[in-house]
Short mmCIF file of N, CA and C in Angstrom, two decimals:
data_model
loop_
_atom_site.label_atom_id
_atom_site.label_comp_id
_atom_site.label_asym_id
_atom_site.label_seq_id
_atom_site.Cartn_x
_atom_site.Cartn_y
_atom_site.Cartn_z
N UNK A 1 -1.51 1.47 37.13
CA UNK A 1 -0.64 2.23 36.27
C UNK A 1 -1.02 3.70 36.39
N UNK A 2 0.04 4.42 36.33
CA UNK A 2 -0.07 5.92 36.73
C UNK A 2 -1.16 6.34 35.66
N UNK A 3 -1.98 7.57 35.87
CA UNK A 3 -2.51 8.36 34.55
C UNK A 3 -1.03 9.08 33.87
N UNK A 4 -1.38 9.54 32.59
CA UNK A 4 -0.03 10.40 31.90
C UNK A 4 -0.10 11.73 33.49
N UNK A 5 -0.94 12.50 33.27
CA UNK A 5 -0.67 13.73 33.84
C UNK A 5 -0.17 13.07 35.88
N UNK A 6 -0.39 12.04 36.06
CA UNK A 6 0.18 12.32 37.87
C UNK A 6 1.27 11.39 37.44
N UNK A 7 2.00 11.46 36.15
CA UNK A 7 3.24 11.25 36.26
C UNK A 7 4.08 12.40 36.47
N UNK A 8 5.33 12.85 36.99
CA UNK A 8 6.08 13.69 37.69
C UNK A 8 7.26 14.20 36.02
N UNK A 9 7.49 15.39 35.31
CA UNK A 9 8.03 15.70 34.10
C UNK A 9 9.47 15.39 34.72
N UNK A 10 10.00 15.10 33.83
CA UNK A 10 11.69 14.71 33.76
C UNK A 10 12.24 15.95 34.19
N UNK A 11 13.24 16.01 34.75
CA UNK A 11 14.00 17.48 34.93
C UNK A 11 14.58 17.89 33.57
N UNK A 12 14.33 19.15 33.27
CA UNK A 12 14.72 19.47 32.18
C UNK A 12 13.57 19.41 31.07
N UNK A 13 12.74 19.01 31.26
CA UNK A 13 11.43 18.61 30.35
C UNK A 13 10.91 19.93 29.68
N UNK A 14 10.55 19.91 28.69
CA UNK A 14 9.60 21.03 28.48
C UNK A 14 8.00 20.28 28.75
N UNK A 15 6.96 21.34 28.83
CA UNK A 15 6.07 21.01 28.88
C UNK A 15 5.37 20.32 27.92
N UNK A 16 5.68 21.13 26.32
CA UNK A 16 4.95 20.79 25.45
C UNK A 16 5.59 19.59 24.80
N UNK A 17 6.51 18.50 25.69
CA UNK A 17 7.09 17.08 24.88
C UNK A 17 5.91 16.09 24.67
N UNK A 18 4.77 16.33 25.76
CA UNK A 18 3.72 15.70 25.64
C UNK A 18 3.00 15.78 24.35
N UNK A 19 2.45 17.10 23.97
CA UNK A 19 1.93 17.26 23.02
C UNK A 19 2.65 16.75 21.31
N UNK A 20 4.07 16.88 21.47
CA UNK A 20 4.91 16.12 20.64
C UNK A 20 4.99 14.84 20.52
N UNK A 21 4.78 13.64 21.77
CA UNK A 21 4.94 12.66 21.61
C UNK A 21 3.41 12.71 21.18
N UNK A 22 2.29 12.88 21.44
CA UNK A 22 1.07 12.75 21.04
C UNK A 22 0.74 12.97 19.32
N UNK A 23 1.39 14.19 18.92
CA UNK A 23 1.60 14.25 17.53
C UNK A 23 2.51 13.51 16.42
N UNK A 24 3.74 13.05 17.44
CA UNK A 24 4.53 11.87 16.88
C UNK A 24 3.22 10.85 16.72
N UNK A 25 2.66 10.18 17.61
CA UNK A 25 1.96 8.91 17.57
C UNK A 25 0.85 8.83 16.83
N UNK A 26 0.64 10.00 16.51
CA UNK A 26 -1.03 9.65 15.74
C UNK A 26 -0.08 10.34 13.97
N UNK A 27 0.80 10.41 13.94
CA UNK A 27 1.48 10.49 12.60
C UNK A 27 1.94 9.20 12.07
N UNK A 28 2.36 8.23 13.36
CA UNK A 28 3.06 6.75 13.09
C UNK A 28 1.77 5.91 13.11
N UNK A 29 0.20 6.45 13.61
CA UNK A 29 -0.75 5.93 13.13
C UNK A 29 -1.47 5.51 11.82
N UNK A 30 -1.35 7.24 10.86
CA UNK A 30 -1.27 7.02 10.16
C UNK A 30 -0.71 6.73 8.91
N UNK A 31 0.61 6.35 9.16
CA UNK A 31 1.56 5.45 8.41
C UNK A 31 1.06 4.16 8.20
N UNK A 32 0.42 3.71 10.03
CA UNK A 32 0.07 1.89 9.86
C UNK A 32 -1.29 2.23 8.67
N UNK A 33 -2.27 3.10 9.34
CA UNK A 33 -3.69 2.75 8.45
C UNK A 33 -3.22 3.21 6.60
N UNK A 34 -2.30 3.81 6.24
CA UNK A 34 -1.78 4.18 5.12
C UNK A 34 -1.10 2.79 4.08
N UNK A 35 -0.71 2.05 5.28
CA UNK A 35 0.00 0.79 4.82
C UNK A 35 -1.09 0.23 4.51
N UNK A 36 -2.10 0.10 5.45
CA UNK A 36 -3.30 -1.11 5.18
C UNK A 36 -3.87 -0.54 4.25
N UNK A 37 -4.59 0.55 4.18
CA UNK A 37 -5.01 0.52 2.98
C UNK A 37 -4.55 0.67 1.58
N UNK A 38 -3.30 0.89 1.86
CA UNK A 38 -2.51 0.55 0.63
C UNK A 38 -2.27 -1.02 0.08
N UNK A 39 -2.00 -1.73 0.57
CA UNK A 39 -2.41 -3.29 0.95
C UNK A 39 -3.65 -3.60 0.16
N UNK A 40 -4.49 -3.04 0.71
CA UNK A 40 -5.89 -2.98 0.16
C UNK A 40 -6.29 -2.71 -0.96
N UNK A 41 -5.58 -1.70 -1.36
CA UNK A 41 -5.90 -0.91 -2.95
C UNK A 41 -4.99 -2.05 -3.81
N UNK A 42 -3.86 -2.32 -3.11
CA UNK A 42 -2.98 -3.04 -4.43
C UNK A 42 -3.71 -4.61 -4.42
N UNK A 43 -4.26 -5.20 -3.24
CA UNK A 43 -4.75 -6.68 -3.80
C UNK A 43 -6.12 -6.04 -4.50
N UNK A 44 -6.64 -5.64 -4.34
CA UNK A 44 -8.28 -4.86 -4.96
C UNK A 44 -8.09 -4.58 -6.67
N UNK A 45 -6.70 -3.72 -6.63
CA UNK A 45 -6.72 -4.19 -8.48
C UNK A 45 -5.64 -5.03 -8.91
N UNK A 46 -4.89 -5.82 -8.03
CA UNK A 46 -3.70 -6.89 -8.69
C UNK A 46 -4.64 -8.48 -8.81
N UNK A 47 -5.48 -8.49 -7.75
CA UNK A 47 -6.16 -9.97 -7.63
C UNK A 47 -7.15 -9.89 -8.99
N UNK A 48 -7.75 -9.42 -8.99
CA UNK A 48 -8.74 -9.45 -10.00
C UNK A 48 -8.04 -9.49 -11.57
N UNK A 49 -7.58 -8.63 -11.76
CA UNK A 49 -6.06 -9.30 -13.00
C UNK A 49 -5.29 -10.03 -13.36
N UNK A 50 -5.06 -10.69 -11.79
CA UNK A 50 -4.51 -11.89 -11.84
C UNK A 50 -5.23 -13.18 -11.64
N UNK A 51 -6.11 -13.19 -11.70
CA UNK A 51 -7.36 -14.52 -11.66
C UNK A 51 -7.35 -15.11 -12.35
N UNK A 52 -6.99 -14.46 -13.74
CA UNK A 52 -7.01 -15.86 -14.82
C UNK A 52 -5.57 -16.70 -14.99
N UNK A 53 -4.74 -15.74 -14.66
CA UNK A 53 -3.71 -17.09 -14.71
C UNK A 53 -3.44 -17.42 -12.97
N UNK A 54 -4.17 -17.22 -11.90
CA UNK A 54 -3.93 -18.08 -11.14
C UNK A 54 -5.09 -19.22 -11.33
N UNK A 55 -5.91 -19.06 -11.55
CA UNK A 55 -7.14 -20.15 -11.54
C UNK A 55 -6.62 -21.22 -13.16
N UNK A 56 -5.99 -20.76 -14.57
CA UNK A 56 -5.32 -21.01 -15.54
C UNK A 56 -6.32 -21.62 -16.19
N UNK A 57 -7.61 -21.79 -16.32
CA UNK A 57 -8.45 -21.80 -17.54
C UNK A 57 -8.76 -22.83 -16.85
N UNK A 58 -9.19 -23.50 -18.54
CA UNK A 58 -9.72 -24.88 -18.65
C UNK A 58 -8.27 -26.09 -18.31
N UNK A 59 -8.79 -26.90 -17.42
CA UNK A 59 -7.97 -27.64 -16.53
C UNK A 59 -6.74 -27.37 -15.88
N UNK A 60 -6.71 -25.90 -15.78
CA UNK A 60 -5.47 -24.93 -15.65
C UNK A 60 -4.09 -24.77 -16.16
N UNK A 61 -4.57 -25.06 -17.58
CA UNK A 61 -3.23 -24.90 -18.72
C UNK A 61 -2.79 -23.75 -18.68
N UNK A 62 -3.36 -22.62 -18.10
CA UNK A 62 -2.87 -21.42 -18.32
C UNK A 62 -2.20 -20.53 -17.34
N UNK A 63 -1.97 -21.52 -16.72
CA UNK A 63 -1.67 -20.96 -15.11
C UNK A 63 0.14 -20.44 -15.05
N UNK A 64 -0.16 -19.18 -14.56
CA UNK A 64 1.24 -18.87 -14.76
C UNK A 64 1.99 -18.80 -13.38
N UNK A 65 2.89 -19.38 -13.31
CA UNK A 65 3.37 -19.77 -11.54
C UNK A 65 4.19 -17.95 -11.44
N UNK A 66 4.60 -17.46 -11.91
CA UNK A 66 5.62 -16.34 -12.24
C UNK A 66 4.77 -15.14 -11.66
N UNK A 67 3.39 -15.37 -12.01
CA UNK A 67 2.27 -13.78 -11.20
C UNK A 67 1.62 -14.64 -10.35
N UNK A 68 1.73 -16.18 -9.89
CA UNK A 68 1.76 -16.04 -8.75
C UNK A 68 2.78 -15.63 -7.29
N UNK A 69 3.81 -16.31 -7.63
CA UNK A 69 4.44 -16.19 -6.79
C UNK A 69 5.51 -15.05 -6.98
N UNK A 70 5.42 -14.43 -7.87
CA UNK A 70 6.39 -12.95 -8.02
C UNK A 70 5.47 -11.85 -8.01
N UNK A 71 4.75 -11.95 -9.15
CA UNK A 71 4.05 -10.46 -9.51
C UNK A 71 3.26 -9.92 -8.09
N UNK A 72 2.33 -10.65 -8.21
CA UNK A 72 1.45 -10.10 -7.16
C UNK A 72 1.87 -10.13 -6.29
N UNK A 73 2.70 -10.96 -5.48
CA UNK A 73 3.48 -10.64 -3.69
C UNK A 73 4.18 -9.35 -4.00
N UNK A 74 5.25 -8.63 -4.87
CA UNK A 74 5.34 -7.74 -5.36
C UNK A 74 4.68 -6.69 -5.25
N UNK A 75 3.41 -6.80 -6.07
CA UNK A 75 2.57 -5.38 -6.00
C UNK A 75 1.88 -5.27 -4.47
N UNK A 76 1.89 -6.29 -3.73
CA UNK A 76 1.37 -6.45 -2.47
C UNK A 76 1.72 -5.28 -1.80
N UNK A 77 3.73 -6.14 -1.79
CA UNK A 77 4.57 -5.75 -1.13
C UNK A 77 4.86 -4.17 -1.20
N UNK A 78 5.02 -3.56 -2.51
CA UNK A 78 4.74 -2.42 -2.88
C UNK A 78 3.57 -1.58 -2.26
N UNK A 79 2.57 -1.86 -2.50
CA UNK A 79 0.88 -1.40 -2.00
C UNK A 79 1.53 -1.14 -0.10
N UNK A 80 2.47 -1.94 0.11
CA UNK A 80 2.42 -2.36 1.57
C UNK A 80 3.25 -1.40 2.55
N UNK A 81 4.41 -0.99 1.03
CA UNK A 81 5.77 -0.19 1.93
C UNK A 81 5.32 1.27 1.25
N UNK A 82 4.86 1.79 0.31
CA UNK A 82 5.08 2.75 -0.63
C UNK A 82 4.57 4.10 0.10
N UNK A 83 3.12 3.38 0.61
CA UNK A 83 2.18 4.68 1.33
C UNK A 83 2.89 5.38 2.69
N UNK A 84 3.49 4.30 3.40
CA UNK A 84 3.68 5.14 5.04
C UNK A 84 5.18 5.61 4.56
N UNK A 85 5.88 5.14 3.79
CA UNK A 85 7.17 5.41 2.80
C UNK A 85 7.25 6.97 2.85
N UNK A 86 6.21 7.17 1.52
CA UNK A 86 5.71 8.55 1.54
C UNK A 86 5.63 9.45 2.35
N UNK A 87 4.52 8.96 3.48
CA UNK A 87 4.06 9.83 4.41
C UNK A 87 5.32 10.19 5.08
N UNK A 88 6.27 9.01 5.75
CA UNK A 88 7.35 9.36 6.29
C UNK A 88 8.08 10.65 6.04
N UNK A 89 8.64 10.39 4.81
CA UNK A 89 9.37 11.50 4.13
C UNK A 89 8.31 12.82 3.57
N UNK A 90 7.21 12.65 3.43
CA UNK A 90 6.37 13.80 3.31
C UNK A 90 6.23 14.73 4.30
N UNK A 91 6.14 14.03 6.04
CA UNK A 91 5.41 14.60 6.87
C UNK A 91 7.30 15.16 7.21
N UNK A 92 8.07 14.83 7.01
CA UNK A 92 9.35 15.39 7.45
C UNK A 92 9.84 16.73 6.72
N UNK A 93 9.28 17.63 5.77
CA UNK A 93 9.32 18.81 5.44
C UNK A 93 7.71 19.14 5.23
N UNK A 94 6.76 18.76 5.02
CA UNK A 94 5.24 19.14 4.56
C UNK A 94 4.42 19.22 6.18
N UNK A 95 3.65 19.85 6.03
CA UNK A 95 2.64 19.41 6.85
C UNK A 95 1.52 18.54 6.91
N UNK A 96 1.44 17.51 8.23
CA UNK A 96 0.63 16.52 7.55
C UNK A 96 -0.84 16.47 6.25
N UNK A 97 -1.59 17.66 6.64
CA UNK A 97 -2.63 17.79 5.59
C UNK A 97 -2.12 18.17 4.28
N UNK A 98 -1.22 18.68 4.36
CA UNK A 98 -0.10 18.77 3.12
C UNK A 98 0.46 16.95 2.60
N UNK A 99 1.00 16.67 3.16
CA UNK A 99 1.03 15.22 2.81
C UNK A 99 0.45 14.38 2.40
N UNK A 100 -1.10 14.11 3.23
CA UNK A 100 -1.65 13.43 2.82
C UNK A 100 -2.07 12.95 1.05
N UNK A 101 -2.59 14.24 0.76
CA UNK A 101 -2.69 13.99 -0.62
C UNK A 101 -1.14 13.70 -1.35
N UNK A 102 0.08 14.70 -0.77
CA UNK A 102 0.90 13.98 -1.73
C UNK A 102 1.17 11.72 -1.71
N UNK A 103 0.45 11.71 -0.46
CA UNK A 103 0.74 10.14 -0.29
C UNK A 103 -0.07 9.23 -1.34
N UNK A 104 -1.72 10.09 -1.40
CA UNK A 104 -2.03 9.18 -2.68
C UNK A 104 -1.78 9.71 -4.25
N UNK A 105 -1.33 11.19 -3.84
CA UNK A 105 -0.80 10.92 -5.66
C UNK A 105 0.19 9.86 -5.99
N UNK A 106 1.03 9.77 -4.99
CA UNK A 106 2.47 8.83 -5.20
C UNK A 106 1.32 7.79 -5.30
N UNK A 107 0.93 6.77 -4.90
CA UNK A 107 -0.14 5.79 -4.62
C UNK A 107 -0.82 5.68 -6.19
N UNK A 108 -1.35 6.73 -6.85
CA UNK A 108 -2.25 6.42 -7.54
C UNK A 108 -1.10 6.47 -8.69
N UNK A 109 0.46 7.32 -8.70
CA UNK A 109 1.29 7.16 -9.88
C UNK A 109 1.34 5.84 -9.73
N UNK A 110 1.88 4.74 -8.60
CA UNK A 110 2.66 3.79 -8.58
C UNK A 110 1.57 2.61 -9.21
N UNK A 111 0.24 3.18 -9.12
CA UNK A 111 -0.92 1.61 -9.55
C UNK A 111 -0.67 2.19 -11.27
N UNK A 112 -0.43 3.67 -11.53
CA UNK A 112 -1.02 4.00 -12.76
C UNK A 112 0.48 3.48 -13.55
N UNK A 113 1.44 3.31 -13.22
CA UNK A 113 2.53 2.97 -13.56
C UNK A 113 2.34 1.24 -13.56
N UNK A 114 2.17 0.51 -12.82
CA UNK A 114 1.67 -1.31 -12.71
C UNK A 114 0.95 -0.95 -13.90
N UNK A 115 -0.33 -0.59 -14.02
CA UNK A 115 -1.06 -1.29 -15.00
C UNK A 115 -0.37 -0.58 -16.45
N UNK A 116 0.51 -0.05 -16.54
CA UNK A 116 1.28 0.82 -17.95
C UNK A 116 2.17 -0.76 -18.62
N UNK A 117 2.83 -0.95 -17.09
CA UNK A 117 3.85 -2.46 -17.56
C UNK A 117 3.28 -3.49 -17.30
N UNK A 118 2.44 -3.96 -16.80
CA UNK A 118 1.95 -5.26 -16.28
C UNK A 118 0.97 -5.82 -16.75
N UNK A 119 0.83 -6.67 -17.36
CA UNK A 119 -0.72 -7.17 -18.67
C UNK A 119 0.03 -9.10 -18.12
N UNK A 120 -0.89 -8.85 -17.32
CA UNK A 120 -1.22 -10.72 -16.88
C UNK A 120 -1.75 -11.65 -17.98
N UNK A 121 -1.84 -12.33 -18.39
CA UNK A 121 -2.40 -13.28 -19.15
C UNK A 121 -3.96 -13.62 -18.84
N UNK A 122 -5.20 -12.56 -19.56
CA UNK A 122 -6.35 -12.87 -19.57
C UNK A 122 -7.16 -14.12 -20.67
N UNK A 123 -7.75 -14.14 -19.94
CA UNK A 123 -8.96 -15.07 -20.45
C UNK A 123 -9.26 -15.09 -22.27
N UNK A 124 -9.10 -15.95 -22.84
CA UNK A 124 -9.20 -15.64 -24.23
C UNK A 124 -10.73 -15.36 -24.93
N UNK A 125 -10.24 -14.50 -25.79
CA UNK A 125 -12.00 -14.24 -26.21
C UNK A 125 -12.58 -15.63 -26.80
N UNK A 126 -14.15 -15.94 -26.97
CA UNK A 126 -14.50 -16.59 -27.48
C UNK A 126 -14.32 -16.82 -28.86
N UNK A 127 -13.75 -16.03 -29.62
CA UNK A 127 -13.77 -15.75 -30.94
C UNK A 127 -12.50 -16.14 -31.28
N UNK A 128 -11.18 -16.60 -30.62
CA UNK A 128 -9.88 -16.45 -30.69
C UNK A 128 -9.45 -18.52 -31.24
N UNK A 129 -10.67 -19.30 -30.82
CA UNK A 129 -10.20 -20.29 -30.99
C UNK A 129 -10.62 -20.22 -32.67
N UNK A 130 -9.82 -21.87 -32.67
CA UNK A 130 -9.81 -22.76 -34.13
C UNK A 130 -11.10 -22.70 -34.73
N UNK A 131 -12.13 -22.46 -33.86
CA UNK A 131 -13.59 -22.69 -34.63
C UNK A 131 -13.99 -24.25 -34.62
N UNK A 132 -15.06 -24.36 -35.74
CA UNK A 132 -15.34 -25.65 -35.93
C UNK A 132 -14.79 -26.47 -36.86
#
């Protein structure tokens, strides 16, 4: 396979398309690593919230099928599209170091917004039952 440079430029080419497709690609890079760790951040605080009603207590009476199979694929899914979302439309008037941070403010509104509406069904205090 050819190297890039003893390939022959298109007629009509500018020189600097190289340097463009190079800056295109490491922008659509970090869209992917933006996704993953967005991915990351949303199972990191949706799983742990949601543990008690997926595991549902004692003999799993408490198990709520609704944050399994909605909520959390949801916030996943969210965590999953929201970040390179951002960046997309950020890096299309901003400059990327300009962007970046706007990608995790959006990021840190969208978790700070989940946990405003979203209260899973925790673990009951010890103090909450019938007693003796």
């Amino acid at each position: 396979m050819p190297e890039p440079e003893d390939v022959p430029e298109a007629p009509g080419a500018v020189a600097g398309d190289r340097d463009d497709v190079a800056d295109d690609r490491a922008e659509s890079a970090v869209g992917c690593l933006l996704a993953v760790a967005g991915v990351a951040v949303a199972g990191i605080y949706a799983l742990p919230r949601a543990a008690y009603s997926i595991e549902g207590g004692f003999e799993a009476e408490a198990r709520d099928w609704s944050v399994i199979l909605v909520e959390v694929p949801l916030i996943l899914l969210a965590g999953l599209l929201v970040p390179p979302m951002t960046w997309a439309a950020a890096t299309r008037w901003l400059r990327p170091w300009v962007a970046f941070p706007v990608c995790v403010a959006v990021a840190a509104l969208g978790l700070w917004g989940v946990s405003a509406v979203w209260h899973p069904a925790q673990a009951p205090d010890p103090g909450d039952g019938p007693g003796l």
